[in-house]
PDB file of C-alpha atoms in Angstrom:
ATOM      1  CA  MET Y 219       0.000   0.000   0.000  1.00 43.00           C
ATOM      2  CA  ARG Y 220       1.396   3.391  -0.975  1.00 53.00           C
ATOM      3  CA  ARG Y 221       1.912   5.868   1.862  1.00 66.00           C
ATOM      4  CA  ARG Y 222       0.294   9.264   1.533  1.00 80.00           C
ATOM      5  CA  SER Y 223       2.611  12.208   1.875  1.00 87.00           C
ATOM      6  CA  PHE Y 224       1.944  15.772   2.921  1.00 93.00           C
ATOM      7  CA  PRO Y 225       1.705  17.901  -0.248  1.00 94.00           C
ATOM      8  CA  MET Y 226       2.604  21.096   1.633  1.00 96.00           C
ATOM      9  CA  LEU Y 227       4.346  22.243   4.800  1.00 97.00           C
ATOM     10  CA  TRP Y 228       4.046  25.786   6.133  1.00 98.00           C
ATOM     11  CA  VAL Y 229       6.411  27.584   8.479  1.00 98.00           C
ATOM     12  CA  ARG Y 230       5.157  30.593  10.386  1.00 96.00           C
ATOM     13  CA  VAL Y 231       7.157  32.809  12.723  1.00 93.00           C
ATOM     14  CA  ARG Y 232       6.001  33.416  16.281  1.00 85.00           C
ATOM     15  CA  VAL Y 233       5.355  37.147  16.709  1.00 75.00           C
ATOM     16  CA  GLU Y 234       6.886  37.308  20.186  1.00 73.00           C
ATOM     17  CA  ASN Y 235      10.183  35.704  19.059  1.00 79.00           C
ATOM     18  CA  GLY Y 236      11.436  36.053  15.468  1.00 85.00           C
ATOM     19  CA  SER Y 237      13.668  32.970  15.701  1.00 94.00           C
ATOM     20  CA  ALA Y 238      10.848  30.703  16.918  1.00 95.00           C
ATOM     21  CA  GLY Y 239       8.094  29.381  14.744  1.00 96.00           C
ATOM     22  CA  VAL Y 240       5.679  26.610  14.018  1.00 97.00           C
ATOM     23  CA  LEU Y 241       5.692  24.092  11.179  1.00 98.00           C
ATOM     24  CA  LEU Y 242       2.211  23.114  10.006  1.00 97.00           C
ATOM     25  CA  ALA Y 243       1.910  19.712   8.339  1.00 96.00           C
ATOM     26  CA  GLY Y 244      -1.575  18.329   7.860  1.00 93.00           C
ATOM     27  CA  PRO Y 245      -3.057  18.158  11.380  1.00 93.00           C
ATOM     28  CA  LEU Y 246       0.366  18.650  13.027  1.00 94.00           C
ATOM     29  CA  ALA Y 247       1.655  21.912  14.510  1.00 96.00           C
ATOM     30  CA  ILE Y 248       5.322  21.387  15.419  1.00 97.00           C
ATOM     31  CA  PRO Y 249       7.413  24.019  17.235  1.00 97.00           C
ATOM     32  CA  VAL Y 250      10.538  24.927  15.250  1.00 98.00           C
ATOM     33  CA  VAL Y 251      13.621  27.091  15.606  1.00 98.00           C
ATOM     34  CA  LEU Y 252      14.509  29.495  12.805  1.00 98.00           C
ATOM     35  CA  GLY Y 253      17.525  31.606  11.919  1.00 97.00           C
ATOM     36  CA  ARG Y 254      18.754  34.126  14.491  1.00 96.00           C
ATOM     37  CA  ALA Y 255      17.610  36.936  12.139  1.00 96.00           C
ATOM     38  CA  GLY Y 256      14.128  35.460  11.637  1.00 95.00           C
ATOM     39  CA  ILE Y 257      12.597  35.081   8.172  1.00 96.00           C
ATOM     40  CA  ARG Y 258      13.742  37.381   5.331  1.00 95.00           C
ATOM     41  CA  ALA Y 259      12.782  37.656   1.701  1.00 94.00           C
ATOM     42  CA  ASN Y 260      16.209  38.991   0.692  1.00 94.00           C
ATOM     43  CA  LYS Y 261      18.479  36.225   2.016  1.00 95.00           C
ATOM     44  CA  PHE Y 262      22.259  36.476   1.641  1.00 94.00           C
ATOM     45  CA  GLU Y 263      25.209  34.379   2.792  1.00 94.00           C
ATOM     46  CA  GLY Y 264      25.941  34.667   6.504  1.00 93.00           C
ATOM     47  CA  ASP Y 265      22.957  36.882   7.423  1.00 96.00           C
ATOM     48  CA  GLY Y 266      21.484  34.336   9.851  1.00 96.00           C
ATOM     49  CA  ALA Y 267      18.046  34.540   8.209  1.00 97.00           C
ATOM     50  CA  THR Y 268      15.721  31.766   7.148  1.00 97.00           C
ATOM     51  CA  PRO Y 269      14.695  32.461   3.528  1.00 97.00           C
ATOM     52  CA  ARG Y 270      11.078  33.392   2.810  1.00 97.00           C
ATOM     53  CA  GLY Y 271       9.545  31.527  -0.115  1.00 97.00           C
ATOM     54  CA  GLN Y 272       8.383  28.155  -1.350  1.00 98.00           C
ATOM     55  CA  TYR Y 273      10.903  25.319  -1.788  1.00 97.00           C
ATOM     56  CA  ARG Y 274      11.145  21.672  -2.781  1.00 97.00           C
ATOM     57  CA  LEU Y 275      12.491  19.006  -0.433  1.00 97.00           C
ATOM     58  CA  VAL Y 276      15.455  17.609  -2.374  1.00 97.00           C
ATOM     59  CA  ARG Y 277      16.705  14.700  -0.256  1.00 97.00           C
ATOM     60  CA  LEU Y 278      17.349  13.367   3.216  1.00 98.00           C
ATOM     61  CA  TRP Y 279      20.900  13.072   4.528  1.00 98.00           C
ATOM     62  CA  TRP Y 280      21.356  10.874   7.620  1.00 97.00           C
ATOM     63  CA  ARG Y 281      24.011   9.463   9.963  1.00 97.00           C
ATOM     64  CA  ALA Y 282      23.843   5.695   9.441  1.00 96.00           C
ATOM     65  CA  ASP Y 283      26.263   5.083  12.323  1.00 97.00           C
ATOM     66  CA  ARG Y 284      23.705   6.579  14.749  1.00 96.00           C
ATOM     67  CA  GLN Y 285      20.392   5.264  13.384  1.00 95.00           C
ATOM     68  CA  ARG Y 286      18.760   3.112  10.762  1.00 95.00           C
ATOM     69  CA  ARG Y 287      17.607   4.700   7.535  1.00 96.00           C
ATOM     70  CA  PRO Y 288      14.381   6.535   8.372  1.00 95.00           C
ATOM     71  CA  GLN Y 289      11.133   5.657   6.619  1.00 93.00           C
ATOM     72  CA  THR Y 290      10.565   8.308   3.965  1.00 95.00           C
ATOM     73  CA  LEU Y 291       9.660   8.661   0.321  1.00 95.00           C
ATOM     74  CA  LEU Y 292      12.435  11.234  -0.112  1.00 97.00           C
ATOM     75  CA  PRO Y 293      15.656  10.126  -1.805  1.00 97.00           C
ATOM     76  CA  ALA Y 294      18.193   9.450   0.973  1.00 97.00           C
ATOM     77  CA  ARG Y 295      21.978   9.522   1.237  1.00 97.00           C
ATOM     78  CA  ARG Y 296      24.308   8.656   4.076  1.00 97.00           C
ATOM     79  CA  ILE Y 297      26.482  11.312   5.661  1.00 97.00           C
ATOM     80  CA  THR Y 298      30.155  10.324   5.554  1.00 95.00           C
ATOM     81  CA  ARG Y 299      33.057  11.759   7.547  1.00 92.00           C
ATOM     82  CA  GLU Y 300      34.310  13.712   4.502  1.00 92.00           C
ATOM     83  CA  LEU Y 301      30.966  15.165   3.442  1.00 94.00           C
ATOM     84  CA  ALA Y 302      30.673  18.952   3.620  1.00 92.00           C
ATOM     85  CA  TRP Y 303      28.546  21.710   2.110  1.00 93.00           C
ATOM     86  CA  CYS Y 304      30.284  24.432   0.116  1.00 91.00           C
ATOM     87  CA  GLU Y 305      29.599  27.906   1.530  1.00 90.00           C
ATOM     88  CA  ASP Y 306      32.319  29.681  -0.467  1.00 90.00           C
ATOM     89  CA  SER Y 307      30.444  31.778  -3.032  1.00 91.00           C
ATOM     90  CA  THR Y 308      33.559  31.996  -5.252  1.00 93.00           C
ATOM     91  CA  ASP Y 309      33.834  28.202  -5.518  1.00 91.00           C
ATOM     92  CA  ARG Y 310      32.177  26.389  -8.460  1.00 92.00           C
ATOM     93  CA  ARG Y 311      30.747  23.920  -5.895  1.00 92.00           C
ATOM     94  CA  TYR Y 312      28.915  26.707  -4.014  1.00 93.00           C
ATOM     95  CA  ASN Y 313      25.740  25.484  -2.290  1.00 93.00           C
ATOM     96  CA  ARG Y 314      26.467  21.848  -3.135  1.00 94.00           C
ATOM     97  CA  PRO Y 315      27.702  18.867  -1.143  1.00 94.00           C
ATOM     98  CA  PHE Y 316      31.297  17.776  -1.709  1.00 92.00           C
ATOM     99  CA  GLN Y 317      33.928  15.422  -0.307  1.00 91.00           C
ATOM    100  CA  ARG Y 318      36.106  17.644   1.868  1.00 84.00           C
ATOM    101  CA  SER Y 319      39.806  17.094   2.433  1.00 81.00           C
ATOM    102  CA  ALA Y 320      41.332  17.980   5.814  1.00 74.00           C
ATOM    103  CA  GLN Y 321      42.539  21.389   4.606  1.00 75.00           C
ATOM    104  CA  GLU Y 322      39.335  22.499   2.826  1.00 69.00           C
ATOM    105  CA  SER Y 323      36.706  24.699   4.427  1.00 69.00           C
ATOM    106  CA  GLY Y 324      32.992  23.987   4.351  1.00 67.00           C
ATOM    107  CA  ASP Y 325      30.110  23.144   6.636  1.00 77.00           C
ATOM    108  CA  ARG Y 326      30.923  19.584   7.742  1.00 89.00           C
ATOM    109  CA  LEU Y 327      27.840  17.389   7.888  1.00 93.00           C
ATOM    110  CA  TRP Y 328      29.553  14.785  10.122  1.00 93.00           C
ATOM    111  CA  ARG Y 329      29.318  16.496  13.515  1.00 93.00           C
ATOM    112  CA  ASN Y 330      29.902  15.451  17.109  1.00 93.00           C
ATOM    113  CA  ASP Y 331      26.586  16.932  18.222  1.00 95.00           C
ATOM    114  CA  HIS Y 332      23.339  15.497  16.857  1.00 96.00           C
ATOM    115  CA  VAL Y 333      22.166  18.564  14.901  1.00 97.00           C
ATOM    116  CA  TYR Y 334      22.914  16.998  11.509  1.00 97.00           C
ATOM    117  CA  ASP Y 335      21.928  13.400  12.318  1.00 97.00           C
ATOM    118  CA  LEU Y 336      18.931  14.015  10.029  1.00 98.00           C
ATOM    119  CA  VAL Y 337      19.107  16.748   7.382  1.00 98.00           C
ATOM    120  CA  ILE Y 338      16.540  17.563   4.718  1.00 98.00           C
ATOM    121  CA  GLU Y 339      18.077  19.567   1.893  1.00 97.00           C
ATOM    122  CA  LEU Y 340      15.892  22.375   0.521  1.00 98.00           C
ATOM    123  CA  ASP Y 341      16.292  23.665  -3.030  1.00 97.00           C
ATOM    124  CA  HIS Y 342      16.911  27.253  -1.884  1.00 96.00           C
ATOM    125  CA  ASN Y 343      19.353  28.996  -4.271  1.00 93.00           C
ATOM    126  CA  GLN Y 344      19.979  25.897  -6.381  1.00 91.00           C
ATOM    127  CA  ARG Y 345      18.526  26.643  -9.836  1.00 89.00           C
ATOM    128  CA  PRO Y 346      20.075  28.944 -10.669  1.00 91.00           C
ATOM    129  CA  ARG Y 347      22.735  29.174  -7.983  1.00 89.00           C
ATOM    130  CA  VAL Y 348      23.527  32.831  -7.304  1.00 90.00           C
ATOM    131  CA  ALA Y 349      26.714  33.764  -5.446  1.00 92.00           C
ATOM    132  CA  ARG Y 350      26.140  35.123  -1.924  1.00 91.00           C
ATOM    133  CA  ARG Y 351      22.353  34.394  -1.964  1.00 93.00           C
ATOM    134  CA  GLY Y 352      22.698  31.748   0.760  1.00 92.00           C
ATOM    135  CA  SER Y 353      23.744  28.143   1.017  1.00 94.00           C
ATOM    136  CA  ALA Y 354      23.088  25.071   3.151  1.00 92.00           C
ATOM    137  CA  VAL Y 355      19.464  25.840   4.021  1.00 96.00           C
ATOM    138  CA  PHE Y 356      18.198  22.676   5.676  1.00 97.00           C
ATOM    139  CA  ILE Y 357      15.577  21.236   7.959  1.00 98.00           C
ATOM    140  CA  HIS Y 358      17.557  19.552  10.745  1.00 98.00           C
ATOM    141  CA  VAL Y 359      17.522  18.529  14.409  1.00 98.00           C
ATOM    142  CA  ALA Y 360      17.330  21.369  16.954  1.00 98.00           C
ATOM    143  CA  ARG Y 361      20.008  21.861  19.604  1.00 97.00           C
ATOM    144  CA  PRO Y 362      18.938  20.726  23.086  1.00 97.00           C
ATOM    145  CA  ASN Y 363      18.628  24.369  24.217  1.00 97.00           C
ATOM    146  CA  ARG Y 364      16.640  25.208  21.033  1.00 96.00           C
ATOM    147  CA  SER Y 365      18.954  28.117  20.206  1.00 97.00           C
ATOM    148  CA  PRO Y 366      18.502  29.879  16.827  1.00 97.00           C
ATOM    149  CA  THR Y 367      20.054  28.425  13.679  1.00 97.00           C
ATOM    150  CA  ALA Y 368      22.249  30.104  11.062  1.00 95.00           C
ATOM    151  CA  GLY Y 369      19.226  30.179   8.710  1.00 96.00           C
ATOM    152  CA  CYS Y 370      17.836  26.647   8.765  1.00 97.00           C
ATOM    153  CA  ILE Y 371      14.643  25.238  10.262  1.00 98.00           C
ATOM    154  CA  ALA Y 372      15.239  22.958  13.257  1.00 98.00           C
ATOM    155  CA  LEU Y 373      12.903  20.741  15.248  1.00 98.00           C
ATOM    156  CA  GLY Y 374      13.135  17.941  17.766  1.00 98.00           C
ATOM    157  CA  HIS Y 375      14.635  14.627  16.642  1.00 97.00           C
ATOM    158  CA  ALA Y 376      11.469  12.623  17.390  1.00 97.00           C
ATOM    159  CA  GLU Y 377       9.265  15.143  15.568  1.00 97.00           C
ATOM    160  CA  LEU Y 378      11.560  15.157  12.527  1.00 97.00           C
ATOM    161  CA  ARG Y 379      11.609  11.335  12.358  1.00 96.00           C
ATOM    162  CA  ARG Y 380       7.812  11.216  12.587  1.00 94.00           C
ATOM    163  CA  LEU Y 381       7.479  13.894   9.886  1.00 96.00           C
ATOM    164  CA  LEU Y 382       9.857  12.088   7.490  1.00 96.00           C
ATOM    165  CA  ASP Y 383       7.366   9.265   7.037  1.00 93.00           C
ATOM    166  CA  LYS Y 384       4.960  11.751   5.395  1.00 95.00           C
ATOM    167  CA  LEU Y 385       7.414  13.588   3.114  1.00 96.00           C
ATOM    168  CA  SER Y 386       8.073  12.951  -0.566  1.00 96.00           C
ATOM    169  CA  PRO Y 387       9.785  14.685  -3.498  1.00 95.00           C
ATOM    170  CA  GLY Y 388       6.368  16.214  -4.253  1.00 95.00           C
ATOM    171  CA  THR Y 389       6.155  17.929  -0.855  1.00 97.00           C
ATOM    172  CA  ARG Y 390       6.725  21.689  -0.876  1.00 98.00           C
ATOM    173  CA  ILE Y 391       7.561  23.916   2.079  1.00 98.00           C
ATOM    174  CA  THR Y 392       6.300  27.497   2.268  1.00 98.00           C
ATOM    175  CA  ILE Y 393       8.247  29.693   4.673  1.00 98.00           C
ATOM    176  CA  GLY Y 394       6.792  32.932   5.971  1.00 94.00           C
ATOM    177  CA  LEU Y 395       4.282  33.590   3.188  1.00 72.00           C
TER     178      LEU Y 395
END
């Protein structure tokens, strides 16, 4: 039997705290953490804002050494020790995953904390990729203290695992609209 996925997710900011919000998915209302600068329409690299707009869910990245592959209809890839995300807007690999050598910079996806144990890649600034318009915008696990992100959307590990079962490549996420 084919699982039904959510066609749309919505993220709304909480008025009293610009870096806190709620993700609406079908009947679910899940508390989320947003970028330290809240939601902005004019996102740029390093501004700490979560980009306003509508995006596709590209794929799930997960730490196979910490958990089994989650149930999801999204394409999934394992996070390896060398995997990083290019945040250098002058690099041809900007806003793409790459295999990082010890001397290369980039946002390492293999982390000691659990923030990137589950990562959903959004298609923000991917087609076309525009230098300095923001990279590595993900849905990922929130820090235990639920502190703001650098521009991603973060939620509890259990909530993210439960949500994954209802996500597919056809699911869209609307942020702040």
